[in-house]
XYZ file of C-alpha atoms in Angstrom:
725
model
C -24.498 28.553 -40.451
C -23.462 30.151 -43.784
C -21.154 33.146 -44.274
C -21.715 35.277 -47.417
C -18.682 37.071 -48.882
C -19.558 40.005 -51.240
C -17.954 39.788 -54.685
C -16.327 43.228 -54.369
C -15.106 42.630 -50.822
C -11.536 41.793 -51.761
C -11.269 44.414 -54.505
C -12.425 47.196 -52.157
C -9.918 46.461 -49.453
C -6.812 48.611 -48.992
C -3.507 46.821 -49.579
C -2.580 47.058 -45.854
C -5.804 45.296 -44.840
C -5.213 42.649 -47.501
C -1.734 42.025 -46.090
C -3.205 41.855 -42.557
C -5.701 39.242 -43.655
C -2.928 37.325 -45.388
C -0.906 37.248 -42.169
C -3.968 36.094 -40.208
C -4.643 33.442 -42.780
C -1.051 32.179 -42.571
C -1.108 32.124 -38.744
C -4.438 30.320 -38.582
C -3.363 27.842 -41.207
C -0.143 27.135 -39.250
C -2.080 26.584 -35.988
C -4.622 24.201 -37.471
C -2.390 22.399 -39.974
C -0.540 20.425 -37.290
C -3.716 18.670 -36.141
C -5.924 18.870 -39.250
C -6.792 15.534 -40.853
C -5.564 14.904 -44.383
C -7.991 13.878 -47.165
C -6.699 10.286 -46.931
C -7.290 10.219 -43.162
C -10.807 11.658 -43.560
C -11.578 9.049 -46.232
C -10.234 6.245 -43.992
C -12.402 7.367 -41.096
C -15.486 7.722 -43.297
C -14.993 4.160 -44.542
C -14.378 2.689 -41.069
C -16.188 4.940 -38.556
C -14.613 2.898 -35.714
C -11.139 2.525 -34.224
C -10.686 -0.554 -32.050
C -8.460 -0.190 -28.984
C -6.981 -3.003 -26.874
C -7.042 -1.869 -23.235
C -6.378 -3.175 -19.737
C -8.554 -2.806 -16.647
C -5.835 -2.627 -13.999
C -3.774 0.485 -14.780
C -5.360 3.264 -12.663
C -5.631 6.207 -12.954
C -4.921 5.894 -16.696
C -7.381 3.064 -17.452
C -9.487 0.996 -15.047
C -12.992 -0.198 -14.186
C -14.658 2.296 -11.843
C -15.476 0.416 -8.590
C -18.952 1.951 -8.203
C -20.255 2.649 -11.709
C -18.555 -0.319 -13.391
C -17.585 1.989 -16.280
C -14.293 1.607 -18.158
C -12.646 4.965 -17.565
C -9.374 6.759 -16.815
C -7.179 9.542 -18.211
C -6.296 7.906 -21.540
C -9.807 6.471 -21.992
C -11.432 9.902 -21.613
C -8.806 11.351 -23.959
C -9.563 8.718 -26.620
C -13.322 9.292 -26.307
C -12.810 13.029 -26.690
C -10.641 12.462 -29.780
C -13.386 10.286 -31.260
C -15.911 13.104 -30.839
C -13.475 15.687 -32.169
C -12.185 13.734 -35.189
C -15.315 11.801 -36.092
C -14.754 8.171 -35.076
C -16.261 5.802 -32.515
C -13.738 4.187 -30.142
C -14.386 0.502 -29.436
C -12.531 -0.967 -26.436
C -11.522 -4.619 -26.087
C -10.463 -5.297 -22.496
C -7.745 -7.844 -21.679
C -4.474 -8.100 -19.765
C -1.537 -5.967 -20.841
C 0.420 -8.682 -22.674
C -2.639 -9.846 -24.604
C -3.388 -6.224 -25.516
C 0.050 -5.926 -27.140
C -0.467 -9.219 -28.986
C -3.909 -8.104 -30.210
C -2.430 -5.015 -31.869
C 0.481 -7.011 -33.331
C -1.959 -9.550 -34.843
C -4.251 -6.844 -36.210
C -7.321 -7.795 -34.140
C -7.152 -4.288 -32.622
C -6.129 -1.051 -34.353
C -4.265 0.478 -31.393
C -3.305 -0.044 -27.754
C -4.487 2.391 -25.090
C -0.999 2.952 -23.693
C 2.514 1.582 -24.180
C 6.058 2.628 -23.247
C 8.141 3.535 -26.300
C 11.418 1.599 -26.740
C 13.778 0.719 -29.638
C 12.756 -2.938 -29.499
C 9.058 -2.121 -29.535
C 9.447 0.248 -32.493
C 10.127 -2.815 -34.600
C 6.546 -3.962 -33.905
C 4.558 -0.750 -33.332
C 4.023 2.781 -34.617
C 4.124 5.205 -31.658
C 2.414 8.579 -31.279
C 4.053 11.479 -29.510
C 4.420 10.818 -25.719
C 1.352 11.724 -23.668
C 3.009 11.278 -20.267
C 6.390 10.418 -18.785
C 5.942 7.747 -16.089
C 8.771 6.627 -13.742
C 9.081 2.920 -12.895
C 10.369 2.175 -9.381
C 11.307 -0.719 -7.093
C 8.996 -1.690 -4.225
C 9.969 -4.024 -1.355
C 8.306 -5.038 1.899
C 8.553 -2.359 4.593
C 10.760 -4.524 6.810
C 13.254 -5.474 4.067
C 16.684 -3.782 4.438
C 18.820 -5.548 1.796
C 17.374 -4.131 -1.457
C 17.981 -0.473 -2.204
C 18.712 -0.321 -5.969
C 18.537 -2.328 -9.198
C 21.938 -3.972 -8.600
C 20.522 -5.651 -5.472
C 17.897 -7.527 -7.515
C 20.350 -10.062 -8.945
C 19.304 -13.561 -7.914
C 16.038 -12.266 -6.394
C 12.428 -13.034 -7.342
C 10.890 -9.907 -8.862
C 7.183 -9.427 -9.597
C 6.253 -7.470 -12.733
C 3.145 -6.936 -14.828
C 2.980 -9.370 -17.740
C 4.346 -7.669 -20.868
C 5.908 -4.799 -18.913
C 8.987 -2.976 -20.222
C 10.798 -3.977 -17.006
C 11.521 -7.376 -18.597
C 13.363 -5.683 -21.494
C 15.141 -3.404 -19.019
C 16.508 -6.382 -17.055
C 17.634 -8.163 -20.252
C 19.399 -5.071 -21.584
C 21.367 -4.683 -18.336
C 22.044 -8.389 -17.673
C 20.310 -8.328 -14.264
C 19.874 -12.013 -13.459
C 16.637 -11.759 -11.484
C 13.903 -14.381 -11.581
C 10.937 -12.607 -13.188
C 7.486 -13.547 -11.857
C 4.755 -12.154 -14.129
C 1.213 -11.270 -13.025
C -1.915 -9.889 -14.691
C -1.289 -6.310 -13.558
C 0.791 -4.068 -11.322
C -1.705 -4.757 -8.529
C -0.973 -8.480 -8.933
C 2.785 -7.893 -8.688
C 2.329 -5.840 -5.507
C 0.029 -8.515 -4.101
C 2.782 -11.115 -4.627
C 5.169 -8.821 -2.762
C 2.823 -8.243 0.192
C 2.237 -12.002 0.544
C 6.005 -12.647 0.487
C 5.935 -14.632 -2.791
C 8.537 -12.313 -4.364
C 11.441 -10.278 -2.982
C 10.578 -7.086 -4.879
C 8.106 -5.688 -7.392
C 8.613 -3.252 -10.272
C 5.737 -0.873 -10.940
C 4.938 2.405 -12.647
C 4.949 4.843 -9.748
C 1.581 6.607 -10.135
C -0.243 3.340 -10.814
C 1.396 1.482 -7.922
C 0.867 4.262 -5.373
C -2.755 4.691 -6.488
C -3.399 0.976 -5.788
C -1.489 0.930 -2.481
C -3.378 3.917 -1.060
C -6.846 2.891 -2.281
C -6.430 -0.640 -0.867
C -4.874 0.476 2.436
C -1.606 -1.407 1.828
C 0.678 1.619 1.823
C 2.249 0.617 5.186
C 3.111 -2.880 3.969
C 5.679 -1.860 1.349
C 8.151 0.903 0.646
C 9.694 2.421 -2.453
C 13.500 2.164 -2.645
C 16.168 3.807 -4.770
C 15.808 6.177 -7.710
C 13.488 5.323 -10.643
C 14.803 2.474 -12.815
C 13.674 4.370 -15.882
C 11.063 6.895 -16.995
C 8.868 5.548 -19.771
C 7.395 7.605 -22.607
C 3.719 6.625 -22.407
C 2.116 6.776 -25.879
C -0.674 5.339 -27.987
C 0.538 2.816 -30.556
C -0.678 0.959 -33.660
C 0.730 -2.055 -35.478
C 3.940 -1.555 -37.470
C 3.017 -0.270 -40.920
C -0.362 1.102 -39.820
C 0.773 4.716 -40.023
C -2.658 6.120 -40.844
C -4.111 5.131 -37.440
C -0.960 6.383 -35.726
C -1.224 9.741 -37.552
C -4.932 10.173 -36.718
C -4.265 9.528 -33.031
C -1.194 11.793 -33.155
C -3.315 14.684 -34.426
C -5.939 14.007 -31.786
C -3.289 14.238 -29.056
C -1.913 17.486 -30.534
C -5.388 18.978 -30.634
C -6.065 17.930 -27.023
C -2.791 19.572 -25.960
C -3.483 22.749 -27.939
C -6.996 23.245 -26.591
C -6.139 22.370 -22.978
C -8.355 19.284 -22.946
C -5.475 16.953 -22.001
C -4.568 19.108 -18.998
C -8.204 19.235 -17.920
C -8.640 15.449 -18.062
C -5.341 14.881 -16.249
C -6.292 17.349 -13.514
C -9.629 15.616 -13.056
C -7.911 12.375 -11.982
C -4.660 13.572 -10.437
C -6.090 16.588 -8.625
C -3.801 19.286 -10.096
C -4.572 22.828 -9.061
C -4.859 24.034 -12.643
C -7.392 21.434 -13.712
C -10.497 23.493 -12.858
C -9.195 26.726 -14.327
C -8.245 25.036 -17.567
C -11.619 23.382 -17.776
C -13.474 26.680 -17.172
C -11.476 28.363 -19.906
C -11.856 25.520 -22.371
C -15.092 26.648 -23.947
C -13.900 30.158 -24.700
C -10.526 28.937 -25.977
C -12.122 26.434 -28.329
C -14.691 28.930 -29.598
C -12.006 31.577 -30.152
C -9.913 29.107 -32.123
C -12.942 28.178 -34.231
C -13.816 31.841 -34.887
C -10.230 32.658 -35.872
C -10.169 29.635 -38.157
C -13.498 30.543 -39.751
C -12.399 34.150 -40.175
C -9.133 33.138 -41.823
C -10.831 30.677 -44.105
C -13.413 33.319 -45.063
C -10.601 35.695 -45.992
C -9.243 33.061 -48.355
C -12.650 32.031 -49.688
C -11.864 33.400 -53.148
C -8.971 30.932 -53.331
C -10.235 27.856 -51.510
C -13.981 28.052 -52.254
C -16.945 28.932 -50.116
C -18.459 25.458 -50.319
C -15.541 23.739 -48.560
C -15.716 26.321 -45.826
C -19.443 25.769 -45.270
C -18.895 22.013 -44.840
C -16.070 22.520 -42.362
C -18.133 25.049 -40.380
C -21.031 22.625 -40.053
C -18.716 19.775 -39.001
C -17.068 21.954 -36.400
C -20.447 23.131 -35.081
C -21.605 19.548 -34.660
C -18.331 18.617 -32.946
C -18.604 21.640 -30.642
C -22.166 20.703 -29.684
C -21.149 17.107 -28.913
C -18.102 18.253 -26.933
C -20.270 20.688 -24.928
C -22.675 17.890 -24.047
C -19.726 15.702 -22.973
C -18.374 18.503 -20.776
C -21.790 18.847 -19.120
C -21.819 15.110 -18.359
C -18.324 15.426 -16.890
C -19.483 17.941 -14.235
C -21.033 15.365 -11.941
C -18.190 12.877 -12.490
C -15.535 15.491 -11.723
C -17.235 16.495 -8.469
C -17.490 12.856 -7.428
C -13.812 12.247 -8.238
C -12.861 15.345 -6.233
C -14.726 13.910 -3.212
C -12.956 10.572 -3.712
C -9.639 12.428 -3.918
C -10.290 14.207 -0.586
C -11.245 10.899 1.062
C -8.098 9.257 -0.320
C -5.923 12.066 1.080
C -7.603 11.686 4.492
C -6.864 7.945 4.468
C -3.244 8.645 3.508
C -2.869 11.035 6.460
C -4.474 8.477 8.790
C -2.168 5.704 7.535
C 0.920 7.906 8.002
C -0.234 8.854 11.499
C -0.785 5.196 12.418
C 2.625 4.241 11.042
C 4.323 6.970 13.102
C 2.559 5.854 16.292
C 3.468 2.218 15.668
C 7.136 3.095 15.205
C 7.120 5.310 18.290
C 5.468 2.642 20.456
C 7.790 -0.092 19.246
C 10.914 2.033 19.687
C 10.014 3.273 23.168
C 9.059 -0.225 24.326
C 12.317 -1.687 22.977
C 14.451 0.866 24.856
C 12.265 0.511 27.949
C 12.720 -3.274 27.963
C 16.499 -2.918 27.718
C 16.498 -0.651 30.766
C 14.240 -3.042 32.695
C 16.442 -6.003 31.788
C 19.447 -4.209 33.243
C 17.511 -3.153 36.367
C 16.113 -6.629 37.057
C 19.499 -8.208 36.405
C 21.252 -5.920 38.873
C 18.567 -6.634 41.505
C 18.928 -10.395 40.973
C 22.700 -10.113 41.418
C 22.175 -8.112 44.626
C 19.714 -10.724 45.921
C 22.209 -13.507 45.249
C 24.832 -11.691 47.340
C 22.572 -10.937 50.314
C 22.126 -13.356 53.218
C 18.705 -14.973 53.506
C 17.841 -13.050 56.684
C 18.675 -9.611 55.229
C 15.850 -7.072 55.642
C 16.789 -5.580 52.242
C 15.606 -8.713 50.401
C 11.898 -7.751 50.756
C 12.527 -4.300 49.297
C 14.462 -5.773 46.374
C 11.727 -8.336 45.680
C 9.179 -5.489 45.664
C 11.382 -3.621 43.177
C 11.462 -6.699 40.929
C 7.652 -6.941 41.079
C 7.292 -3.276 40.113
C 9.770 -3.753 37.260
C 7.723 -6.694 36.015
C 4.607 -4.503 35.988
C 6.557 -1.965 33.957
C 7.524 -4.803 31.625
C 3.819 -5.599 31.194
C 3.246 -1.984 30.167
C 6.046 -2.288 27.603
C 4.536 -5.526 26.271
C 1.192 -3.794 25.763
C 2.942 -1.077 23.785
C 4.541 -3.787 21.681
C 1.129 -5.402 21.237
C -0.022 -2.092 19.741
C 2.902 -2.118 17.304
C 1.722 -5.518 16.021
C 5.270 -6.804 15.746
C 4.736 -10.305 17.159
C 2.884 -13.294 15.781
C 2.669 -15.084 19.133
C 1.774 -18.805 19.373
C -0.706 -19.353 16.557
C -3.035 -22.381 16.538
C -6.450 -23.225 15.156
C -9.159 -22.013 17.553
C -12.915 -22.325 17.938
C -13.683 -18.662 18.636
C -17.261 -19.305 19.742
C -16.244 -22.017 22.223
C -13.561 -19.812 23.777
C -15.989 -16.910 24.228
C -18.513 -19.231 25.895
C -15.788 -20.395 28.289
C -14.976 -16.766 29.156
C -18.487 -15.841 30.357
C -17.651 -16.092 34.082
C -14.478 -14.076 33.708
C -16.253 -11.435 31.594
C -19.045 -11.059 34.157
C -16.536 -10.625 36.972
C -14.621 -7.975 34.993
C -17.718 -6.029 33.946
C -19.139 -5.513 37.444
C -22.512 -6.186 39.065
C -24.528 -3.504 37.254
C -23.576 -4.732 33.791
C -25.183 -7.855 32.331
C -23.145 -9.879 29.854
C -25.175 -11.592 27.117
C -23.230 -14.016 24.920
C -24.519 -15.326 21.580
C -21.953 -17.737 20.173
C -23.250 -20.227 17.641
C -22.032 -23.716 16.811
C -20.326 -24.920 13.665
C -18.438 -21.738 12.783
C -15.162 -21.998 10.855
C -12.063 -22.133 13.017
C -9.623 -19.237 13.086
C -5.830 -19.082 13.351
C -4.845 -17.039 16.380
C -2.930 -16.916 19.631
C -5.432 -18.010 22.312
C -4.071 -15.625 24.971
C -4.157 -12.653 22.608
C -7.635 -13.616 21.367
C -8.896 -13.617 24.956
C -7.193 -10.272 25.572
C -9.016 -8.733 22.607
C -12.410 -9.937 23.889
C -11.630 -8.940 27.485
C -10.397 -5.450 26.538
C -13.483 -4.758 24.413
C -15.883 -5.970 27.111
C -14.148 -3.983 29.866
C -14.191 -0.897 27.636
C -17.920 -1.403 26.981
C -18.685 -1.873 30.687
C -16.702 1.210 31.725
C -18.682 3.551 29.450
C -21.862 2.522 31.345
C -20.482 3.323 34.816
C -23.275 4.471 37.129
C -26.073 2.930 35.130
C -27.455 -0.547 34.521
C -27.022 -1.919 31.050
C -26.237 -4.853 28.834
C -23.027 -5.668 26.981
C -23.851 -8.056 24.156
C -21.094 -10.330 22.820
C -21.857 -12.144 19.557
C -19.704 -14.571 17.553
C -20.832 -15.261 13.995
C -19.696 -15.625 10.372
C -20.144 -12.302 8.580
C -19.901 -11.418 4.898
C -18.167 -8.124 4.147
C -17.710 -6.082 0.986
C -15.068 -3.491 0.019
C -17.037 -0.549 1.421
C -17.203 -1.989 4.959
C -13.664 -3.376 4.948
C -12.196 -0.055 3.814
C -13.221 1.381 7.213
C -10.957 -1.027 9.128
C -8.814 0.660 11.784
C -5.827 -1.705 11.398
C -4.244 0.329 8.571
C -4.811 -2.180 5.766
C -7.845 -3.459 3.869
C -8.848 -7.128 3.725
C -10.254 -8.792 0.618
C -14.035 -9.017 0.505
C -15.506 -12.290 1.755
C -16.519 -14.177 4.910
C -14.851 -13.553 8.278
C -15.418 -14.955 11.762
C -16.648 -11.923 13.692
C -16.605 -11.150 17.412
C -18.996 -8.282 18.074
C -19.161 -6.340 21.371
C -22.024 -3.832 21.700
C -22.798 -1.546 24.645
C -25.749 0.664 25.615
C -23.620 3.633 26.534
C -23.877 7.265 25.374
C -21.967 6.693 22.135
C -18.692 8.246 21.031
C -18.325 11.721 19.565
C -16.782 11.781 16.037
C -13.716 13.701 17.237
C -13.078 11.115 19.949
C -13.854 8.183 17.641
C -10.951 9.197 15.405
C -8.495 8.828 18.336
C -9.749 5.894 20.412
C -7.061 3.498 19.135
C -4.173 5.913 19.737
C -1.823 4.713 22.493
C -2.209 6.598 25.795
C -5.407 8.316 24.645
C -8.209 7.914 27.199
C -11.370 9.737 28.247
C -11.443 8.007 31.666
C -10.007 9.368 34.897
C -8.176 6.104 35.445
C -6.414 3.909 32.920
C -3.390 4.170 30.683
C -5.128 4.383 27.305
C -3.569 1.141 26.057
C -6.549 -1.239 26.067
C -7.904 -0.440 22.609
C -4.394 0.314 21.315
C -3.417 -3.259 22.219
C -6.533 -4.560 20.427
C -5.608 -2.819 17.166
C -2.017 -4.105 17.403
C -3.129 -7.686 18.048
C -5.586 -7.592 15.145
C -2.909 -6.109 12.916
C -0.522 -8.966 13.731
C -3.329 -11.497 13.078
C -4.126 -9.959 9.650
C -7.599 -9.083 10.868
C -9.808 -5.999 10.860
C -11.571 -3.734 13.371
C -14.817 -1.936 12.555
C -16.504 0.594 14.874
C -20.050 1.989 14.698
C -21.321 4.499 17.241
C -24.693 6.249 17.510
C -25.099 9.170 19.894
C -27.325 8.185 22.811
C -27.638 4.545 21.718
C -24.203 3.011 22.174
C -21.157 1.704 20.334
C -20.474 -1.574 18.553
C -16.982 -2.966 17.968
C -16.470 -5.793 15.464
C -13.181 -7.668 15.137
C -12.810 -9.848 12.033
C -10.607 -12.952 11.847
C -9.834 -14.836 8.602
C -10.957 -18.479 8.624
C -8.264 -21.100 9.206
C -7.040 -23.136 6.236
C -4.951 -25.592 8.210
C -3.201 -26.126 11.505
C -0.059 -24.051 11.945
C 0.817 -24.499 15.588
C 4.005 -22.903 16.816
C 5.727 -24.707 19.615
C 8.838 -23.793 21.516
C 11.840 -26.057 21.098
C 15.305 -26.501 22.473
C 17.655 -29.156 23.664
C 17.870 -30.584 27.123
C 20.888 -30.533 29.406
C 22.598 -28.193 31.800
C 25.568 -25.934 32.003
C 27.969 -24.737 29.284
C 31.387 -23.198 29.007
C 32.020 -20.384 26.556
C 29.284 -18.029 25.308
C 29.547 -15.219 22.752
C 27.168 -12.484 24.030
C 26.047 -9.997 21.329
C 24.163 -6.982 22.769
C 24.438 -3.323 21.714
C 23.163 -1.809 25.003
C 26.111 -1.468 27.429
C 23.972 -1.719 30.594
C 22.216 -4.886 29.424
C 25.428 -6.497 28.147
C 27.287 -5.816 31.390
C 24.630 -7.180 33.741
C 23.903 -10.269 31.587
C 27.645 -10.986 31.382
C 27.925 -10.823 35.180
C 24.908 -13.127 35.645
C 26.282 -15.679 33.172
C 29.756 -15.581 34.688
C 28.294 -16.050 38.184
C 26.741 -19.290 36.882
C 30.087 -20.576 35.614
C 29.992 -19.556 31.950
C 32.944 -17.918 30.214
C 31.506 -14.893 28.393
C 33.013 -13.097 25.367
C 31.032 -9.834 24.889
C 30.441 -8.069 21.554
C 28.611 -4.757 21.082
C 27.302 -5.481 17.595
C 27.113 -7.876 14.664
C 30.366 -6.863 12.986
C 32.394 -7.227 16.201
C 30.699 -10.572 16.921
C 31.613 -11.880 13.467
C 35.279 -11.036 14.021
C 35.408 -12.732 17.432
C 33.532 -15.820 16.239
C 35.802 -16.203 13.211
C 38.872 -16.113 15.469
C 37.671 -18.868 17.810
C 34.564 -20.504 16.319
C 35.401 -23.948 17.698
C 35.703 -22.779 21.296
C 32.180 -21.396 21.687
C 29.433 -23.464 23.275
C 26.861 -21.100 21.809
C 25.876 -17.535 20.954
C 23.297 -15.207 22.575
C 22.181 -12.428 20.202
C 19.842 -9.449 20.697
C 17.329 -9.141 17.846
C 17.235 -5.346 17.503
C 20.646 -3.756 16.945
C 21.859 -0.916 14.713
C 23.845 -1.936 11.648
C 23.621 -5.721 11.426
C 20.368 -6.901 12.986
C 20.166 -9.978 15.199
C 18.793 -12.123 12.352
C 21.544 -10.950 9.975
C 24.205 -11.675 12.612
C 22.763 -15.148 13.211
C 22.841 -15.949 9.489
C 26.400 -14.670 9.138
C 27.540 -16.892 12.023
C 25.756 -19.836 10.429
C 27.838 -19.224 7.295
C 30.935 -19.796 9.427
C 29.467 -22.713 11.375
C 26.154 -24.292 10.247
C 25.963 -26.215 13.552
C 26.276 -23.145 15.795
C 23.778 -23.141 18.679
C 22.119 -19.744 18.993
C 19.688 -18.110 21.438
C 17.902 -14.890 20.421
C 16.617 -12.251 22.867
C 14.171 -9.426 22.298
C 11.413 -7.297 23.757
C 8.579 -9.034 21.903
C 7.701 -12.363 20.324
C 9.239 -11.570 16.961
C 7.500 -13.511 14.200
C 10.723 -14.411 12.415
C 12.283 -15.645 15.670
C 9.165 -17.747 16.281
C 9.513 -19.300 12.832
C 13.185 -20.066 13.428
C 12.427 -21.617 16.807
C 9.661 -23.766 15.377
C 11.941 -24.931 12.550
C 14.712 -25.825 15.008
C 17.111 -23.256 13.540
C 17.670 -21.574 16.908
C 17.975 -23.196 20.320
C 15.878 -20.745 22.309
C 14.204 -17.343 22.487
C 14.322 -15.182 25.634
C 11.834 -12.332 25.990
C 12.964 -9.082 27.670
C 12.870 -8.125 30.475
C 13.861 -11.513 31.952
C 14.839 -12.752 35.419
C 18.109 -14.450 36.242
C 16.437 -17.857 36.663
C 14.722 -17.550 33.237
C 18.090 -16.811 31.631
C 19.758 -19.739 33.361
C 16.993 -22.162 32.335
C 17.262 -21.130 28.668
C 21.076 -21.349 28.685
C 21.201 -24.770 30.333
C 18.606 -26.172 27.920
C 20.147 -24.591 24.850
C 23.832 -25.231 25.562
C 24.359 -28.663 27.195
C 27.920 -29.542 28.346
C 28.531 -32.037 25.519
C 28.669 -29.201 22.991
C 31.697 -27.628 24.679
């Protein structure tokens, strides 16, 4: 497009209009000057045509490989591609880990890095653009870890970080003596944390949370303390390569001025303004171009018509290319919006599951304490009654009812997934074949049980009782939905291969890695499950049956959670429902066996229990058996009493779950005073850490609540023989 300016146009203008045009020219020149390329920059781009960027594939949502399309994308990648279209260069991306990306720019094998935190030390090696984002870096620890709440707590700990991350400089500058464990990306550092290979991980908040939510691991870890620092996230070139830095700087300014940066950011982070800014982008850009053309036309007598024509053509080509890019973005933006909605739904589901788990575990813990006190008082009453007393039968009935209540509490604890039980290597197919008779009896006469369990499958690592409970609960559930009709419940055991799409639907609250899993499948021929009901079937106490407590499937999800497995459910209206439970293959025998010394009796016991009713009744039972009991209501009080008379105690009985100092923390503190102290732990579930300690011989016994008087006496006599007095 050419614009003709008459020769007498300027001469015929009134002085006021000339001044108006001069003001417009000055304003337009000021707007465009900040992001206009200099002649040297234009010449550099014309000679090169390409700018090579070193990028990383594991920094979502800023730069990553899209899981479905396989495209290298993200906020900064789209920004760089837009700048290339706008400024006239082709971006070339070399993908590598973060540390190698920094080295590539330092060596000159890449012109710039796709994103780097600015710091005084790094300015000695790189030229930084203006900041694009400010990103906070935070501490993550496992969800059950109470001892790390800020940076000062990391001294002497193993800390996972992304290789080349600024966190290493941060620790050096502040003399924090942590052991740094580097990994390929922030996802690698979080993986180390989840597996227990490090005590904490440092990660950029948006990147870390994006990975945790998309992989279903959000319940496994927690963020603690305020941000360590907030990094200025910029593009950067090698030190001395100012021309690349300046070109990228002007591209960023132009993206900010035109609203493109906000639009791209909103596309990935779901900001409310993203759509509005995108819709207004075309008109804003065109208005800016028209104003610029108008101002340049007004100064054509000074700057020359030919230069203007060239700029107008370049801008027209750039506008056409940008419009085509925006059209291609429509489909991608809609897809990302759907992904964003799905991610939010998964976050809500994970938070709901976490709340239910905490509620179930807390209620069951308190319930077990009450039952322990009730059963203890009944046992004491039975010991005082004569053998011919008519009240003994009533008290025995009360004990039986209390034990049934304890079973209910245990099933709630199964749902919480807080125990690891007695784990051994199992042949899942063989166990299911052995269960056929029991399954047929449980299902009823009208339901046929068909078992298909092949030979030669990999072994799994599981608790045999809990494995059988999972199979039994699923079969009973399948049989009950076919009440009043004949049908078949099919039980299959096989080795299945699963990808990310299938595994992301697991109902355990976390996502397994893709691969092969030993699968137990239970399929019925019932009416199917409505979608609204399907979303709630694993909730504790939810049931659609007239009878039942609604804990069967809740226990299944808790058991699978504690076994690091998965649960998949498919239901078709009118055709039935299929449950699949997935177990990882065993890599080696890891049997857990109970231990403890032999002997009988004891003299002086330190009893640590925060619940008054439980502490009082247990003290009376122990004293009735001849023990001298020193009670303590918590860890701090127990420490004081043990320090005063450590040598006089035969042993210590400690409740696992107490406010303030937990049972494990109290045990370790006592061991600091006396490494040879004999300790028995009590709790309402088979705590995994207590099981480990028992297997390693670090504790002398574990007593599960609610317990009978004779169970308590057996544990005490075995754990605290007279010779230790």
